[in-house]
Each structure stands twice: as structure tokens, then as C-alpha cells.
Tab-separated table of N, CA and C in Angstrom:
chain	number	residue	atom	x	y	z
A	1	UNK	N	-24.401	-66.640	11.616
A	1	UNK	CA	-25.420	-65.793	11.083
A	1	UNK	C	-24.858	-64.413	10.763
A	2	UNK	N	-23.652	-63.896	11.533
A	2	UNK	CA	-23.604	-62.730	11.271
A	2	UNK	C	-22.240	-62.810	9.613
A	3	UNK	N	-21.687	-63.819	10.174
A	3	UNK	CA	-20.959	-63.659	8.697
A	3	UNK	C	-21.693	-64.017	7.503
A	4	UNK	N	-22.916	-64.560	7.538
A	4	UNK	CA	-23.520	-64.409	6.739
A	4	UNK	C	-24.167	-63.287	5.816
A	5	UNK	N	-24.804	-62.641	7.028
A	5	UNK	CA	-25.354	-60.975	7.038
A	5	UNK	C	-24.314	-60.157	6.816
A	6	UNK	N	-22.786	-60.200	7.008
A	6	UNK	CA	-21.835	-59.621	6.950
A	6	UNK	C	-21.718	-59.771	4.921
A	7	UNK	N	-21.461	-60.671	4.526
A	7	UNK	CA	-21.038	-61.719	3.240
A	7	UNK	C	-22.022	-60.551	2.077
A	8	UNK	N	-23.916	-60.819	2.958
A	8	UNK	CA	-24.715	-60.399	1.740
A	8	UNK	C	-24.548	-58.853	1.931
A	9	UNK	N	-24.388	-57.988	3.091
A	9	UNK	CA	-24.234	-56.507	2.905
A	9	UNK	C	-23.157	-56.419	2.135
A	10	UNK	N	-21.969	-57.065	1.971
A	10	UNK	CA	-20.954	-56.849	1.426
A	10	UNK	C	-21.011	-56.652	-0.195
A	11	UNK	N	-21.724	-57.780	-0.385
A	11	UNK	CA	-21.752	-57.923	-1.870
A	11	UNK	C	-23.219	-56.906	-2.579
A	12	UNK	N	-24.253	-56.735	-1.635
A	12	UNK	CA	-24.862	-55.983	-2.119
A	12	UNK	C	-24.185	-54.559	-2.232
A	13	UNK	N	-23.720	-53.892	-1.177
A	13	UNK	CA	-22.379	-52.965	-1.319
A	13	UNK	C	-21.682	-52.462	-2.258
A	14	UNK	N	-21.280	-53.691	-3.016
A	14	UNK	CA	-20.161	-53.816	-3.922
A	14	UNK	C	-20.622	-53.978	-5.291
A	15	UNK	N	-22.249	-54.314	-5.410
A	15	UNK	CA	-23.064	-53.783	-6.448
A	15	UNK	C	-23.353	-52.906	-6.969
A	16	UNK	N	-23.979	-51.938	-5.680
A	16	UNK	CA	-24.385	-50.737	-5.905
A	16	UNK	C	-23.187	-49.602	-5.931
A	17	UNK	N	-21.841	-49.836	-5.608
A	17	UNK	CA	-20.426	-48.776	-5.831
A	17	UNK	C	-20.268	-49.018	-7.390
A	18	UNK	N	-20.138	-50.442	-7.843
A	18	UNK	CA	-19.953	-50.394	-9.263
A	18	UNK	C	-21.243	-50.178	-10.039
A	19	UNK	N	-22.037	-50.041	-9.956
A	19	UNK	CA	-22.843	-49.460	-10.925
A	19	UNK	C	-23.372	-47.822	-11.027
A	20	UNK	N	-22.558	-47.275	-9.607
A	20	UNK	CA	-22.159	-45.801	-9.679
A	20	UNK	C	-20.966	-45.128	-10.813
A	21	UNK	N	-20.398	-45.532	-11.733
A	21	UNK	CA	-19.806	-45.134	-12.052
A	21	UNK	C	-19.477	-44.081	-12.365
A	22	UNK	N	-18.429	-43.258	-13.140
A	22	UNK	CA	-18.161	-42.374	-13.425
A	22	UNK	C	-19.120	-41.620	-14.805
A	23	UNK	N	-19.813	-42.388	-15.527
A	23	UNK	CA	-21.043	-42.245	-16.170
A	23	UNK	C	-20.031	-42.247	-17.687
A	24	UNK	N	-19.210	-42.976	-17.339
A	24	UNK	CA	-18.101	-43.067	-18.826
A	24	UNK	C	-19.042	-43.502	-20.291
A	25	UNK	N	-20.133	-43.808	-19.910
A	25	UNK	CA	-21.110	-43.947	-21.520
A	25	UNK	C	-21.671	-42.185	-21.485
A	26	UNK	N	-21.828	-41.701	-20.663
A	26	UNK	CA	-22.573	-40.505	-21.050
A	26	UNK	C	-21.668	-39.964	-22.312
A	27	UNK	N	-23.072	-39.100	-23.078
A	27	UNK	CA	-22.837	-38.219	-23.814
A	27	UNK	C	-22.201	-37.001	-23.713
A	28	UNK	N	-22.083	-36.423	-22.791
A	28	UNK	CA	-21.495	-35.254	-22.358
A	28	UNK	C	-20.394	-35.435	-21.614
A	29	UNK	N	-18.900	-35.200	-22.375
A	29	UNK	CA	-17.935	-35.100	-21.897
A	29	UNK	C	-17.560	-34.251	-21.136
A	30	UNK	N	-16.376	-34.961	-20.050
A	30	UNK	CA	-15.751	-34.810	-18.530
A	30	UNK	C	-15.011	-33.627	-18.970
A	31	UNK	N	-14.696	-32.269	-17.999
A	31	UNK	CA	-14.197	-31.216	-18.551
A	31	UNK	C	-13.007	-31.242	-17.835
A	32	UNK	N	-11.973	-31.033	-17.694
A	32	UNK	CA	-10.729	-31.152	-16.587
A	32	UNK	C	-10.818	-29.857	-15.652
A	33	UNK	N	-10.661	-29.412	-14.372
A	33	UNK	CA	-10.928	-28.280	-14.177
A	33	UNK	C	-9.823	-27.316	-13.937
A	34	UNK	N	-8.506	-27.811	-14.587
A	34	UNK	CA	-7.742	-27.125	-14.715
A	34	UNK	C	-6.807	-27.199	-16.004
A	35	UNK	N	-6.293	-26.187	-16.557
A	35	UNK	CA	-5.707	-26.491	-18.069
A	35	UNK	C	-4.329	-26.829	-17.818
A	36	UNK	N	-3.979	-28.025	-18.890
A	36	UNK	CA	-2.714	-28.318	-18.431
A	36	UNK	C	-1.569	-27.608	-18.251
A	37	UNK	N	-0.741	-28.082	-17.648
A	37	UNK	CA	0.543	-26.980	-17.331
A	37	UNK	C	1.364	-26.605	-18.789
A	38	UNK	N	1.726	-25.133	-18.979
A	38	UNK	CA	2.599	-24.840	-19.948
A	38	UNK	C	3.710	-25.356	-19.899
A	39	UNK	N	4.378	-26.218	-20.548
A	39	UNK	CA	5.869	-26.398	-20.694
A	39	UNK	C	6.854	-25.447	-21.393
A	40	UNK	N	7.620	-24.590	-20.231
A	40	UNK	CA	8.434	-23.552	-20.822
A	40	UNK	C	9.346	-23.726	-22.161
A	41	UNK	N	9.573	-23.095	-23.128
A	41	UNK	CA	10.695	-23.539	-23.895
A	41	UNK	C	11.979	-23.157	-23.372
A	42	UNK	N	13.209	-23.260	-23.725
A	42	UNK	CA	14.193	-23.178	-22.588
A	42	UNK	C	14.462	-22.205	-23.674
A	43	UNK	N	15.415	-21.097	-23.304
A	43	UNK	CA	16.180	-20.399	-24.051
A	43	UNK	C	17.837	-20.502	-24.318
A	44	UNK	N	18.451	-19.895	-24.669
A	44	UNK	CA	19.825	-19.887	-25.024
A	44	UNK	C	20.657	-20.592	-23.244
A	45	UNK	N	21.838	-20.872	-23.158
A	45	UNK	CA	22.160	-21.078	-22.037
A	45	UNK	C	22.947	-20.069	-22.294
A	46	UNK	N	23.309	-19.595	-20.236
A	46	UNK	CA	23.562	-18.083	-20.550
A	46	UNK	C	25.232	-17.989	-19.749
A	47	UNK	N	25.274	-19.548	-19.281
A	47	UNK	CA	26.484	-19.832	-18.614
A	47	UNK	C	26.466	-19.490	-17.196
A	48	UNK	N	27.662	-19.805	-16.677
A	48	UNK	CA	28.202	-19.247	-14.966
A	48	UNK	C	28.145	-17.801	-15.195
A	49	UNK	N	27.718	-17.137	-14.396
A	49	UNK	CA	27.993	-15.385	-14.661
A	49	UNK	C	27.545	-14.707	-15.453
A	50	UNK	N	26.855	-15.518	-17.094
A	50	UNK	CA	26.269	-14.530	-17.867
A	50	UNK	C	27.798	-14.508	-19.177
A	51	UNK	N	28.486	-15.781	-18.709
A	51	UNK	CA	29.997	-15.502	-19.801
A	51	UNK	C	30.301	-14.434	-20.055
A	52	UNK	N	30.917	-14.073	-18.550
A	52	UNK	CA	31.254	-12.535	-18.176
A	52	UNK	C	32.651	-12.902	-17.153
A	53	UNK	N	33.609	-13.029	-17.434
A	53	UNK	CA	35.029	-12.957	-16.188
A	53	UNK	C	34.922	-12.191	-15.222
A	54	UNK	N	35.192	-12.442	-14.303
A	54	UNK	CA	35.989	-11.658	-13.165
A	54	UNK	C	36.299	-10.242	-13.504
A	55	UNK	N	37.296	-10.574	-13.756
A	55	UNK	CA	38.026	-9.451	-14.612
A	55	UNK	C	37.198	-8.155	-15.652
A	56	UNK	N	36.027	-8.809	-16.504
A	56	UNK	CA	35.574	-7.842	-17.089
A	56	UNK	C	34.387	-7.601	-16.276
A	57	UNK	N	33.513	-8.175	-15.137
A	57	UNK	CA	32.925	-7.613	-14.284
A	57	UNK	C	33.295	-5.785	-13.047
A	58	UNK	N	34.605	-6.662	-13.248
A	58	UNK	CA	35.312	-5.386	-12.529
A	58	UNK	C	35.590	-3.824	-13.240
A	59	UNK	N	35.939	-4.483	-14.116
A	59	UNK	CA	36.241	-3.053	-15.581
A	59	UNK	C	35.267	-2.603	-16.103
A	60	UNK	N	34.088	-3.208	-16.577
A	60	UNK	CA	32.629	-2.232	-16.798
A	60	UNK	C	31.894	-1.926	-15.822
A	61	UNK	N	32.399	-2.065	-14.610
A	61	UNK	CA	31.332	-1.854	-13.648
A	61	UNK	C	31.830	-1.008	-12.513
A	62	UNK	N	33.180	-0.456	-13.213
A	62	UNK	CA	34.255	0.063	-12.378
A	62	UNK	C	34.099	0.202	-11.158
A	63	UNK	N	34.515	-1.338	-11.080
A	63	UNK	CA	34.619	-2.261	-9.083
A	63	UNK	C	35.748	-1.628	-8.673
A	64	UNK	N	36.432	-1.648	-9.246
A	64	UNK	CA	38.006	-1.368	-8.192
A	64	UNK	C	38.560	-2.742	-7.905
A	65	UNK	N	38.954	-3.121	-6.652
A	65	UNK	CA	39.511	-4.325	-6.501
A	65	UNK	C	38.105	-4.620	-6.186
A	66	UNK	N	37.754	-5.932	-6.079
A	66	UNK	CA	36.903	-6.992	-5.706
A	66	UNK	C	37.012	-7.684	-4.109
A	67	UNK	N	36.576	-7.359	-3.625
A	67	UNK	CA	36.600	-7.877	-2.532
A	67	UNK	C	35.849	-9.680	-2.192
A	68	UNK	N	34.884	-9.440	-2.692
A	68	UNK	CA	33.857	-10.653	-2.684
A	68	UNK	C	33.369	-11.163	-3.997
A	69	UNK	N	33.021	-12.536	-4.107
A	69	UNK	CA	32.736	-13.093	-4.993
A	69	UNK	C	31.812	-14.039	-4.888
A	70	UNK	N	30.466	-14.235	-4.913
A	70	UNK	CA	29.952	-15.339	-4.881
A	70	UNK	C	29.077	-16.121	-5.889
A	71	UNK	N	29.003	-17.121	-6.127
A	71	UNK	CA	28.695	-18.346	-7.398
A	71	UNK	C	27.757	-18.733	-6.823
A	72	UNK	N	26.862	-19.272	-7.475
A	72	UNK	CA	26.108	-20.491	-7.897
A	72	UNK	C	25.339	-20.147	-8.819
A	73	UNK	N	24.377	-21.965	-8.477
A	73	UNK	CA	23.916	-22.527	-10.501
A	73	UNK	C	23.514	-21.434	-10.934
A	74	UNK	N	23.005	-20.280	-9.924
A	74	UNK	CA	21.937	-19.555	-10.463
A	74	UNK	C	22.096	-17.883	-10.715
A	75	UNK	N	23.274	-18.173	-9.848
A	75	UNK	CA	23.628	-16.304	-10.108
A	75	UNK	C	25.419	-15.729	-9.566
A	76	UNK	N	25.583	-14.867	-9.779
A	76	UNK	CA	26.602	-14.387	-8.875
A	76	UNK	C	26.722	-12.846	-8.627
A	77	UNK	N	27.403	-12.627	-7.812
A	77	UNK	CA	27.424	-11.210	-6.746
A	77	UNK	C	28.843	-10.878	-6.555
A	78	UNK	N	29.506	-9.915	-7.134
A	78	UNK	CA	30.403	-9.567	-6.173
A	78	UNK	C	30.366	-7.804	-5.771
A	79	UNK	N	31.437	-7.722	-4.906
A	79	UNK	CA	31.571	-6.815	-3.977
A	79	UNK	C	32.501	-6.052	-3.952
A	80	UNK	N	32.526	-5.072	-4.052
A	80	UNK	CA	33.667	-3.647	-4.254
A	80	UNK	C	34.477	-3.491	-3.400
A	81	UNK	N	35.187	-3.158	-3.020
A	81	UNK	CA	36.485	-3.051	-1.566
A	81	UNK	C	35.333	-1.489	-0.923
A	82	UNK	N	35.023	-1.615	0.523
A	82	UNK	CA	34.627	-0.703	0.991
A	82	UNK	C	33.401	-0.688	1.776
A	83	UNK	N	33.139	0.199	2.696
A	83	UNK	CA	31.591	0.062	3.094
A	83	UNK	C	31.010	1.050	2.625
A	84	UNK	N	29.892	0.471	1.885
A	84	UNK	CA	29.041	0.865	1.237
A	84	UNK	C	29.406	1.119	-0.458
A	85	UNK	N	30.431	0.168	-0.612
A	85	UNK	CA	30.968	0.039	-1.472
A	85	UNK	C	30.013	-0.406	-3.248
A	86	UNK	N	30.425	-0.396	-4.358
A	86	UNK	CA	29.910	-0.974	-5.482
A	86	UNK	C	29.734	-2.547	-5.395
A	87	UNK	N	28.812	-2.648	-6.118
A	87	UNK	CA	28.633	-4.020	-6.345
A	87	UNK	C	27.534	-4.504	-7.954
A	88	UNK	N	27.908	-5.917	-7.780
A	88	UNK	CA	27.213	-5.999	-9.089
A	88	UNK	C	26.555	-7.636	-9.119
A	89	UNK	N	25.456	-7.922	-9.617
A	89	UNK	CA	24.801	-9.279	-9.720
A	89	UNK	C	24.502	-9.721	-10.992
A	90	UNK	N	24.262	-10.912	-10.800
A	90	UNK	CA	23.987	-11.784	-11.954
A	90	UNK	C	22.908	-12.810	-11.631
A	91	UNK	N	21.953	-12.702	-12.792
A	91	UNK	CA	21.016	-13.986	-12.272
A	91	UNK	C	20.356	-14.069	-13.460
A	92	UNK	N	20.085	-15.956	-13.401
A	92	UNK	CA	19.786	-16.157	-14.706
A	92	UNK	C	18.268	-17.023	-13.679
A	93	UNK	N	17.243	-16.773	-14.925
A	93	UNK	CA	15.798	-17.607	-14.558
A	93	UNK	C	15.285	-18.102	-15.416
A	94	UNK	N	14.952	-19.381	-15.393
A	94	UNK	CA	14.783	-20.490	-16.434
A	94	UNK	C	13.361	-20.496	-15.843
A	95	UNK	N	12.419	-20.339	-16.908
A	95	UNK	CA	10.666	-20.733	-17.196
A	95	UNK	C	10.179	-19.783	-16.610
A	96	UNK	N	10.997	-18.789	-16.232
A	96	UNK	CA	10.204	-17.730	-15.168
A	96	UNK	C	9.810	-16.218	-15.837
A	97	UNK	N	8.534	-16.152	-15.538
A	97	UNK	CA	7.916	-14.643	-16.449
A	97	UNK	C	8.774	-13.435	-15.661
A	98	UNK	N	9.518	-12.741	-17.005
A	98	UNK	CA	9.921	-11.208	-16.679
A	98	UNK	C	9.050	-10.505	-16.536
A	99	UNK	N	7.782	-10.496	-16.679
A	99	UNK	CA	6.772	-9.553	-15.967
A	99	UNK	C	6.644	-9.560	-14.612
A	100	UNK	N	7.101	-10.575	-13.721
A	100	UNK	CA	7.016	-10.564	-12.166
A	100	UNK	C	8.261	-9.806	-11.958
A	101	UNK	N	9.474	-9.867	-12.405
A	101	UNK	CA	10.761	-9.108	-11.973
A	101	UNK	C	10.249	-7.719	-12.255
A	102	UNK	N	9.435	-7.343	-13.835
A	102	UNK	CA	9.603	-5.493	-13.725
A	102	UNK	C	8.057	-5.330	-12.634
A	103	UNK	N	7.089	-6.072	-12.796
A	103	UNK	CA	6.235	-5.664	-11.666
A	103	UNK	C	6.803	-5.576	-9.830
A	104	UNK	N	8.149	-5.883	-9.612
A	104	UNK	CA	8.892	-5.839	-8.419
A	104	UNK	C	9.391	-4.621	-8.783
A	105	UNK	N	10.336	-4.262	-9.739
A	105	UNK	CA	11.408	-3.198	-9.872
A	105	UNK	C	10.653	-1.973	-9.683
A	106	UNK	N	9.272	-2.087	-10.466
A	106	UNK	CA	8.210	-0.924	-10.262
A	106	UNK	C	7.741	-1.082	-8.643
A	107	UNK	N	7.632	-1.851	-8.003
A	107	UNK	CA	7.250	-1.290	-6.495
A	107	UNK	C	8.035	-0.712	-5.379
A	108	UNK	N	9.393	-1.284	-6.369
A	108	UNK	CA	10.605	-0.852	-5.156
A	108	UNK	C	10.861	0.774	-5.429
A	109	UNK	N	10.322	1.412	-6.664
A	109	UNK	CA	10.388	2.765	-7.049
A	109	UNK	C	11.352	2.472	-8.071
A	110	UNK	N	11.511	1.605	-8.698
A	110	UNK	CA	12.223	1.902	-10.202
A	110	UNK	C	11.712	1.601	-11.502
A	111	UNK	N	11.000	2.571	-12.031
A	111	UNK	CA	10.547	2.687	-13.490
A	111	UNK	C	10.633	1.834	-14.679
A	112	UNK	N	10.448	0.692	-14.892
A	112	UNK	CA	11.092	0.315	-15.870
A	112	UNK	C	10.950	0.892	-17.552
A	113	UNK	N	12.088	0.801	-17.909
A	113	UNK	CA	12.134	1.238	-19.335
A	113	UNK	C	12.509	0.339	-20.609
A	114	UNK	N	11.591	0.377	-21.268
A	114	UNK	CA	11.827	-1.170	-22.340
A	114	UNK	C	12.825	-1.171	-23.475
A	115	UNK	N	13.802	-1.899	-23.768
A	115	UNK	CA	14.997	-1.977	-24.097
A	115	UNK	C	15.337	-3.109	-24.902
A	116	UNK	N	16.361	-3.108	-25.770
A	116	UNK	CA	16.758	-4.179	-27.058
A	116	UNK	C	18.002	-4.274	-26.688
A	117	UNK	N	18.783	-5.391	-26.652
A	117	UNK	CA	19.748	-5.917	-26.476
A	117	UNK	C	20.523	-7.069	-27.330
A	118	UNK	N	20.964	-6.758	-28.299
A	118	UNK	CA	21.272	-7.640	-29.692
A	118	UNK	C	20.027	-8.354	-29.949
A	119	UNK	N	18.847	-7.462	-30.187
A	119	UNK	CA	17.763	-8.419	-30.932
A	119	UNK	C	16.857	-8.952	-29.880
A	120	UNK	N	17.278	-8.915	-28.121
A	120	UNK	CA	16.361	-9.579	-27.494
A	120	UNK	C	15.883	-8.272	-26.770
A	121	UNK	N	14.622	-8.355	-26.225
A	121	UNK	CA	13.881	-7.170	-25.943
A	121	UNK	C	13.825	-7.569	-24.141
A	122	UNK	N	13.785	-5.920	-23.274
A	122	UNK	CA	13.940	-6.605	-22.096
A	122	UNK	C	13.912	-5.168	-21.425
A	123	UNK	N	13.986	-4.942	-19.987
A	123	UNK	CA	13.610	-3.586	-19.681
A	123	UNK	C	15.059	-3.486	-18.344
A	124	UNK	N	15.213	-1.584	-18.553
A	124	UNK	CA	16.104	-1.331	-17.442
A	124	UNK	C	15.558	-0.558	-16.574
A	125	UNK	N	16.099	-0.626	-15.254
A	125	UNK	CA	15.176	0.629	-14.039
A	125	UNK	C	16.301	0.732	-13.451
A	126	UNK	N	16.195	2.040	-13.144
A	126	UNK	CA	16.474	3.109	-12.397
A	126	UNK	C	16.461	3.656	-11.502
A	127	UNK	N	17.010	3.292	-10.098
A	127	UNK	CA	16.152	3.757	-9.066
A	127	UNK	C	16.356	5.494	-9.213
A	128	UNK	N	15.567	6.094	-8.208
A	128	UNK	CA	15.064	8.009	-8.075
A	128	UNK	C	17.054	8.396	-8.106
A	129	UNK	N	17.587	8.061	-7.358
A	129	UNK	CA	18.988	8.742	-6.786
A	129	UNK	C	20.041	8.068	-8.117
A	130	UNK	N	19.522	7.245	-8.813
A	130	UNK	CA	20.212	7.250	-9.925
A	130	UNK	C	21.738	6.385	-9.502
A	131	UNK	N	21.293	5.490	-8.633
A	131	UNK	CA	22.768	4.572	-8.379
A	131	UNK	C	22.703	3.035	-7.945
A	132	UNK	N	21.399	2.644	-8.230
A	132	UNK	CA	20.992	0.712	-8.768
A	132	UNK	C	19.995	0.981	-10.088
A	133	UNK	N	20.750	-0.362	-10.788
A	133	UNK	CA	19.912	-0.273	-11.827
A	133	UNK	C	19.521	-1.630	-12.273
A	134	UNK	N	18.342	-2.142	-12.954
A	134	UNK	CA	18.315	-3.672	-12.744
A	134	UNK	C	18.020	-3.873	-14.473
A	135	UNK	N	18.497	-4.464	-14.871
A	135	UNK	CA	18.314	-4.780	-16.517
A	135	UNK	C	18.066	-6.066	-16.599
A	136	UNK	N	16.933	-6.587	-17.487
A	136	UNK	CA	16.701	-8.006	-17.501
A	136	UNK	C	16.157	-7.860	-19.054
A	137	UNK	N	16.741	-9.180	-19.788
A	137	UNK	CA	16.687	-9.879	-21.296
A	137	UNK	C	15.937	-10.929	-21.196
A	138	UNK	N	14.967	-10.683	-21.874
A	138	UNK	CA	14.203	-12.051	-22.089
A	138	UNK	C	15.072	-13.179	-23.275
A	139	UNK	N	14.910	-13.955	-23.361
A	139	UNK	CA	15.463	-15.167	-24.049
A	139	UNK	C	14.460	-16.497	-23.809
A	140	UNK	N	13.462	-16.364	-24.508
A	140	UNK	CA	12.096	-17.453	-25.088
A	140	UNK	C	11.283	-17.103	-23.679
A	141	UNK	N	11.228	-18.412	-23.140
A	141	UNK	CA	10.700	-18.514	-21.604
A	141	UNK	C	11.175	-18.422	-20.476
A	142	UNK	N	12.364	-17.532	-20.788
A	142	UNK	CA	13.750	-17.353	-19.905
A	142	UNK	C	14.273	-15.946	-19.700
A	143	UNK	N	14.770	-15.791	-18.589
A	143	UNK	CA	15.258	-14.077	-18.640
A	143	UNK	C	16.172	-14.073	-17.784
A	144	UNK	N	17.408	-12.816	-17.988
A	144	UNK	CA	18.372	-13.200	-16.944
A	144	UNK	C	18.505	-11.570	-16.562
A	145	UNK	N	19.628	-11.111	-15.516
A	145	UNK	CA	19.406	-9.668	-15.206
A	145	UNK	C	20.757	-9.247	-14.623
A	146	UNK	N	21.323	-7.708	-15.114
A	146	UNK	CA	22.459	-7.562	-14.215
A	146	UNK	C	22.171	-6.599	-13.901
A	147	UNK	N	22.212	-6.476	-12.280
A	147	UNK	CA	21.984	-5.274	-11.251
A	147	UNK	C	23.618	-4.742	-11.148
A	148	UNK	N	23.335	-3.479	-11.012
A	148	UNK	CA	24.584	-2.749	-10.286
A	148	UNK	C	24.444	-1.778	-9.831
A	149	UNK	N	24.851	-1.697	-8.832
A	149	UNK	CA	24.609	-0.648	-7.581
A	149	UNK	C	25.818	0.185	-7.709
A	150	UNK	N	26.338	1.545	-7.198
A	150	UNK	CA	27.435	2.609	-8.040
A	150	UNK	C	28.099	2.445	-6.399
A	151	UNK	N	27.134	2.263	-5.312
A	151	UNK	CA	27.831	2.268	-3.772
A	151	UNK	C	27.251	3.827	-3.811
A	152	UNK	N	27.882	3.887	-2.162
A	152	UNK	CA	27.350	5.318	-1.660
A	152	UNK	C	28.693	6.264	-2.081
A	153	UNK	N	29.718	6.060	-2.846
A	153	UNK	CA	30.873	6.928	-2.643
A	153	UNK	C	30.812	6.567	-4.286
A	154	UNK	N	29.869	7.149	-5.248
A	154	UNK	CA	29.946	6.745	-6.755
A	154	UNK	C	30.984	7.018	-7.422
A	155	UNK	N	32.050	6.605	-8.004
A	155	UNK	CA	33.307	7.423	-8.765
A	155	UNK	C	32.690	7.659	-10.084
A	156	UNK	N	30.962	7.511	-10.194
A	156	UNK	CA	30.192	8.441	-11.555
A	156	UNK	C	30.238	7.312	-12.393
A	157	UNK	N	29.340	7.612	-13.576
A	157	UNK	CA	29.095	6.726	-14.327
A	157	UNK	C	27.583	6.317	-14.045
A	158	UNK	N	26.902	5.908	-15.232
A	158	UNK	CA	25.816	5.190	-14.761
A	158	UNK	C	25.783	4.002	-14.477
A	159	UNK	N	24.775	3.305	-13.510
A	159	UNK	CA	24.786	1.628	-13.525
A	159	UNK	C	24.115	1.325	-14.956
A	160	UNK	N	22.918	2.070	-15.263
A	160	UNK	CA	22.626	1.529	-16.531
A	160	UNK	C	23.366	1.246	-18.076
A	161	UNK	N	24.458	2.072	-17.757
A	161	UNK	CA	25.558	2.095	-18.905
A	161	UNK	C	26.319	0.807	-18.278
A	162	UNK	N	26.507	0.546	-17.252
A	162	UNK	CA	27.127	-0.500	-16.422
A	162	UNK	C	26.356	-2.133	-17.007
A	163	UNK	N	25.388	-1.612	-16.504
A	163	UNK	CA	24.564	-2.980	-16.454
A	163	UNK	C	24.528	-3.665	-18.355
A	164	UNK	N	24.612	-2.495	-19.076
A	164	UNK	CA	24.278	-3.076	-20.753
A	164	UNK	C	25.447	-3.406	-20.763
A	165	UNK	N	26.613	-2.812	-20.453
A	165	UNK	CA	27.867	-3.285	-21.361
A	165	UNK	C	27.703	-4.663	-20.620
A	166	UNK	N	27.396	-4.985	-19.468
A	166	UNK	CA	27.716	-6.566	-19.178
A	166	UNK	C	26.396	-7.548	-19.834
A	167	UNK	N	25.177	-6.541	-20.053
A	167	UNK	CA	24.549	-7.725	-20.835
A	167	UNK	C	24.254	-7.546	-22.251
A	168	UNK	N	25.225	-6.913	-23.115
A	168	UNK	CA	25.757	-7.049	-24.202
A	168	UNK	C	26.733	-8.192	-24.567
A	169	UNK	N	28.037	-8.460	-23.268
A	169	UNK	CA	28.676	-9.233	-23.223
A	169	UNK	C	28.070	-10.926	-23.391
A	170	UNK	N	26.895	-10.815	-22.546
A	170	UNK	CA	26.349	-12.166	-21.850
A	170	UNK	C	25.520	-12.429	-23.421
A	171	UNK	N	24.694	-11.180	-23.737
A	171	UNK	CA	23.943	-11.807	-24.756
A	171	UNK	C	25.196	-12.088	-26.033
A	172	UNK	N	25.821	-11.622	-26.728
A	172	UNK	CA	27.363	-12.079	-27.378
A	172	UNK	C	27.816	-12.963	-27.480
A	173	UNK	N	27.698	-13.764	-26.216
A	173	UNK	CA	28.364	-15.074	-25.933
A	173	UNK	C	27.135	-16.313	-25.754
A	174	UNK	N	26.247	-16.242	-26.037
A	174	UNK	CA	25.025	-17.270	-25.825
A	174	UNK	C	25.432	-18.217	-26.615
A	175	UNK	N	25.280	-19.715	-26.004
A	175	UNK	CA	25.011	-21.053	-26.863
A	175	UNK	C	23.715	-21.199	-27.134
């Protein structure tokens, strides 16, 4: 008796779920409640480093010897001989809005200032003491950036004169 009573709740059950449907005859179409995701366009590739050597990292950014060097997919850093020595970065960002990098540069206290770089438009800051500077190029849905810091013992020069000649170089050399 009870698998019986079990059998007819079941199927009455299984009546009333399918004739709940999603109301797929209605007239008034289903709205999605979120818009689909943007697919970034990719921009130029910008290489290891920004297709910038060793060597000419050191000479526009007047490193001195190099002490440190570090790589990957996504950026690189090296390091001036000294404490508190110069230094200089590289970083490239694929699909990522340059409005979040200058809305950072502006909280850390550096101004950004909007800037052209063979044709691509992109902004440099400054920190107050005038010895990091962060420059970033947009390229489609893509932006990349070279920081350089002068160190606490500056042998002069600006980073921002620093930072263009290397992303003059990088933008120059784009595939």
C-alpha cells in the first residue's frame, strides 16, 4: 500500500513540476540580469621587459652597475648597487583598465599628467620629492608602465625623463 501511495505522490509530483515551467510561451521576454562580459581586444605585444636590454635599462635610467634583476611573464625589476639605491620596473597588463593604475598613482600622492607616446596616449606621475615616477601607455585594452625611482643618493636627472626614454624604446619596438 505504501508503494503504491509512494508511486501516485510521485507521479502527481512530477506533473505539477513540469507544468511549472519557465513560462517559455510567454510573451514577455526573459531579461539576463547581468550584461555579458566584455572581451578585451589584445593590444600590440610588448615583449620580456618592454624590448628594452639590460644594458639600455641601465644607461637611461642611469643604474650604475645592476645589482639585481628580476623576470617574469609579467614584468621586471632591477636594482642599482647600494642601499637605497636606484631602481627601475616594468610591467605589462593585458585587458586591464589604466584608469585603476592612475586612480592608485593619485592616492599614493602622485598627480597624474596625460601624455603621448609615439601616437599612444597614457599618463606620467610624479611623486611631491620628485624621485619615483610611474608612466603607463595604453595600447587598445592593454597598458604597460615604467616606474623609476632616482634612490635616496639621486646622481639628478628626472625619473620622468627616465621613464619616457624607456617607453619610447618599448613603444618603437611593438609587434
Amino acid at each position: 500500500m505504501r508503494i503504491l501511495s509512494a508511486i501516485v505522490t510521485g507521479m502527481a509530483l512530477a506533473v505539477v513540476l513540469t507544468s511549472c515551467g519557465s513560462g517559455g510561451d510567454s510573451d514577455t521576454p526573459t531579461e539576463s540580469r547581468r550584461p555579458p562580459p566584455k572581451v578585451a581586444s589584445l593590444g600590440p605585444f610588448v615583449g620580456e621587459c618592454g624590448h628594452v636590454t639590460d644594458d639600455e635599462v641601465r644607461e637611461l635610467a642611469g643604474l650604475g652597475q645592476i645589482t639585481q634583476v628580476f623576470k617574469n611573464a609579467t614584468g621586471c625589476s632591477y636594482l642599482g648597487a647600494g642601499l637605497g639605491g636606484p631602481s627601475v620596473t616594468f610591467a605589462s597588463y593585458r585587458g586591464s583598465p589604466i584608469d585603476r593604475e592612475k586612480a592608485w598613482v593619485s592616492t599614493v600622492g602622485r598627480p597624474p599628467e596625460a601624455i603621448d607616446v609615439g601616437g599612444h596616449p597614457g599618463f606620467q606621475a610624479l611623486s611631491e620629492d620628485g624621485s619615483i615616477c610611474d608612466l603607463a601607455i595604453q595600447l587598445d585594452d592593454d597598458f604597460f608602465e615604467w616606474s623609476t625611482n632616482t634612490g635616496v643618493f639621486s646622481l639628478g636627472g628626472s625619473p620622468c625623463d627616465m621613464a619616457r626614454g624607456l617607453a619610447e624604446l618599448t613603444v618603437g619596438r611593438l609587434q
